[in-house]
Tab-separated table of C-alpha atoms in Angstrom:
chain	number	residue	atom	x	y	z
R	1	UNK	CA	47.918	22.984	-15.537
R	2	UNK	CA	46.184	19.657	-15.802
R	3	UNK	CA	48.433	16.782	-15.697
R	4	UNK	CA	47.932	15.110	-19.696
R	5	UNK	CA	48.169	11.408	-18.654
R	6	UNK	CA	44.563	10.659	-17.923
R	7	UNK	CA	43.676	11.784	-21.127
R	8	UNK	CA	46.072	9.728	-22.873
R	9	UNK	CA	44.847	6.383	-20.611
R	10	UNK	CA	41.581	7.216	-21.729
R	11	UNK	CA	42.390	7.712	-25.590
R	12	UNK	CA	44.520	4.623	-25.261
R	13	UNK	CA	41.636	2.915	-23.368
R	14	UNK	CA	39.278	3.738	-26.052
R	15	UNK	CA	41.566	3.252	-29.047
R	16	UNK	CA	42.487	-0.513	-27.838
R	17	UNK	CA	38.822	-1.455	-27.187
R	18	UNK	CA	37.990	-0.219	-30.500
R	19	UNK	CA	40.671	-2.232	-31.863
R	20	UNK	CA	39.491	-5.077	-30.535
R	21	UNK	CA	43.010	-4.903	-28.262
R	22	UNK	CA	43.162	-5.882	-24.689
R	23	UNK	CA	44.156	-2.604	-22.472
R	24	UNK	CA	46.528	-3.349	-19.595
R	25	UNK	CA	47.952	-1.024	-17.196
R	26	UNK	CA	51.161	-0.903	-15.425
R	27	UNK	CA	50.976	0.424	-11.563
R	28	UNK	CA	53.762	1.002	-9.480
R	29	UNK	CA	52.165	-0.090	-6.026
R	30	UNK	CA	54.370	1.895	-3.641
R	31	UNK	CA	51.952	4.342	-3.757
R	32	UNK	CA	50.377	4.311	-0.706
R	33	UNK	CA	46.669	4.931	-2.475
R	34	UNK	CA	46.708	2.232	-4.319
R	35	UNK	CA	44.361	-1.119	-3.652
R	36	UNK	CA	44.811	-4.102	-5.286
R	37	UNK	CA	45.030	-7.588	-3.681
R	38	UNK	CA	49.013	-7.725	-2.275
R	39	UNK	CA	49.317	-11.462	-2.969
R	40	UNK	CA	49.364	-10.573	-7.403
R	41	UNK	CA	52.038	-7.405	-6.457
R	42	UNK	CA	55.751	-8.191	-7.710
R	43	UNK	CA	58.642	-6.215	-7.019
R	44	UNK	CA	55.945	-3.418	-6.395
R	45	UNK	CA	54.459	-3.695	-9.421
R	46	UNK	CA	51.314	-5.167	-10.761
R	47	UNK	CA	49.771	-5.356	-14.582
R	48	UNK	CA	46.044	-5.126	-14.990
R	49	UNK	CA	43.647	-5.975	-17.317
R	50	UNK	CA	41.335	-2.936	-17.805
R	51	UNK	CA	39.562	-4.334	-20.580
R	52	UNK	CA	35.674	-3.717	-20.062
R	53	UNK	CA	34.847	-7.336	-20.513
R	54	UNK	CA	37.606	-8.595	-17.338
R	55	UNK	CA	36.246	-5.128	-15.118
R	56	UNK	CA	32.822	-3.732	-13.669
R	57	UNK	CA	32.308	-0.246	-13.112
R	58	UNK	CA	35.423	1.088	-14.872
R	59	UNK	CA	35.934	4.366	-13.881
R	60	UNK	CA	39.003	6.271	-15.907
R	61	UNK	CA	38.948	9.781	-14.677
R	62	UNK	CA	41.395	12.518	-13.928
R	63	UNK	CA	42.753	11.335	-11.054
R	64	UNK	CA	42.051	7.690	-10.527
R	65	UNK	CA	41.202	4.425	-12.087
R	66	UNK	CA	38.598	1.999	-10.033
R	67	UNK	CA	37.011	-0.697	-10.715
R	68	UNK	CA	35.568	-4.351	-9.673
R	69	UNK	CA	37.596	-7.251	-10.760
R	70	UNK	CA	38.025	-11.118	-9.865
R	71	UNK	CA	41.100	-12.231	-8.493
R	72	UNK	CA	40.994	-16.279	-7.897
R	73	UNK	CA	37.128	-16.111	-8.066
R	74	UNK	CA	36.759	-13.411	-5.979
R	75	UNK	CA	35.122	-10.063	-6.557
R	76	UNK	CA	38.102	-6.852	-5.754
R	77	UNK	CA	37.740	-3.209	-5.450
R	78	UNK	CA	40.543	-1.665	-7.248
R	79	UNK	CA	41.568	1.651	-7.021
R	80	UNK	CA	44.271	3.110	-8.746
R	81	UNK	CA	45.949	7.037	-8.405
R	82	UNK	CA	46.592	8.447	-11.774
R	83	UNK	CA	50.103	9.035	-10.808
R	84	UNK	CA	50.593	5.836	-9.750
R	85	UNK	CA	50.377	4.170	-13.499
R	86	UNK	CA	53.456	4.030	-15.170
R	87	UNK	CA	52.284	2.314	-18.626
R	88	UNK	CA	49.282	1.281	-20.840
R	89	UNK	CA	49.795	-1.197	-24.002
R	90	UNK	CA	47.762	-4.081	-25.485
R	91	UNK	CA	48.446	-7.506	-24.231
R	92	UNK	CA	48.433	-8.424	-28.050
R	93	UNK	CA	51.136	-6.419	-29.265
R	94	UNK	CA	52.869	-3.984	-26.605
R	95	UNK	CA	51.421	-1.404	-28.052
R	96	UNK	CA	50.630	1.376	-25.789
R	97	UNK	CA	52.815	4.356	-24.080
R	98	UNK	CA	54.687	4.731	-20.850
R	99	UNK	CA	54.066	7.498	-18.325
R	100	UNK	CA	57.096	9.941	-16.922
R	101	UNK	CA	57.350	8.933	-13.251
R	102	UNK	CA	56.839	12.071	-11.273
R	103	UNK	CA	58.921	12.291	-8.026
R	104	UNK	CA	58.007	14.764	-5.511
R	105	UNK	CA	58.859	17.977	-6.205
R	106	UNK	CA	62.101	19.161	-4.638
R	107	UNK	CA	62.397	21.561	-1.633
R	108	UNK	CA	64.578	24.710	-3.247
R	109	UNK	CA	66.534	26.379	-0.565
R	110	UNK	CA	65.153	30.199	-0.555
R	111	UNK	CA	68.343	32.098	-2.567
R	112	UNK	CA	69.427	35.274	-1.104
R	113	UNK	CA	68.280	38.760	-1.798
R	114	UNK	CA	71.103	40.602	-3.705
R	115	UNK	CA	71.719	43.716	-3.691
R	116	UNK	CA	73.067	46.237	-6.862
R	117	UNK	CA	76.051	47.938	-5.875
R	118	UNK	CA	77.125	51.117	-7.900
């Protein structure tokens, strides 16, 4: 099954914009797919403005975000995994929704075939 969370971002996205809001997302940069420029990361995190007037190119789909932003004047590529974003909200108020952190899956030891004794 589809994962739901780019659908929310997107509704969020769209909602905030709307709203006149300022859409910022949360990213939890250990994830080896994700580019921003390292010298804005913080205890591997980083908040972003996604906002359509601070981004060029926005791209919000089902499994990334990208886009072109400026960091101290200069132009970035940004690319961000779905999985990788643990919140949006509005700068203005908080308002938003944060994301279930999804750790990889478990290896499950293979159980034993039992066997029905009479």
């Amino acid at each position: 099954m589809a994962s739901v969370t780019p659908y929310l971002i997107r509704a969020y996205h769209q909602w905030m914009e709307d709203s006149g809001l300022t859409p910022h997302i949360l990213v939890d940069c250990s994830h080896s797919s994700v580019l921003v420029p390292k010298q804005f990361i913080q205890q591997d995190r980083i908040v972003l403005n996604i906002a359509g007037s601070a981004t060029e190119s926005l791209v919000l789909n089902d499994n990334h975000i990208g886009f072109k932003a400026r960091f101290s004047g200069q132009s970035v590529d940004v690319f961000i995994p779905i999985d990788s974003v643990l919140s949006i909200y509005a700068g203005e108020n908080g308002e938003g929704m944060l994301f279930e952190i999804k750790d990889k899956p478990l290896e499950v030891e293979e159980k034993p075939g039992l066997t029905l004794l009479d």
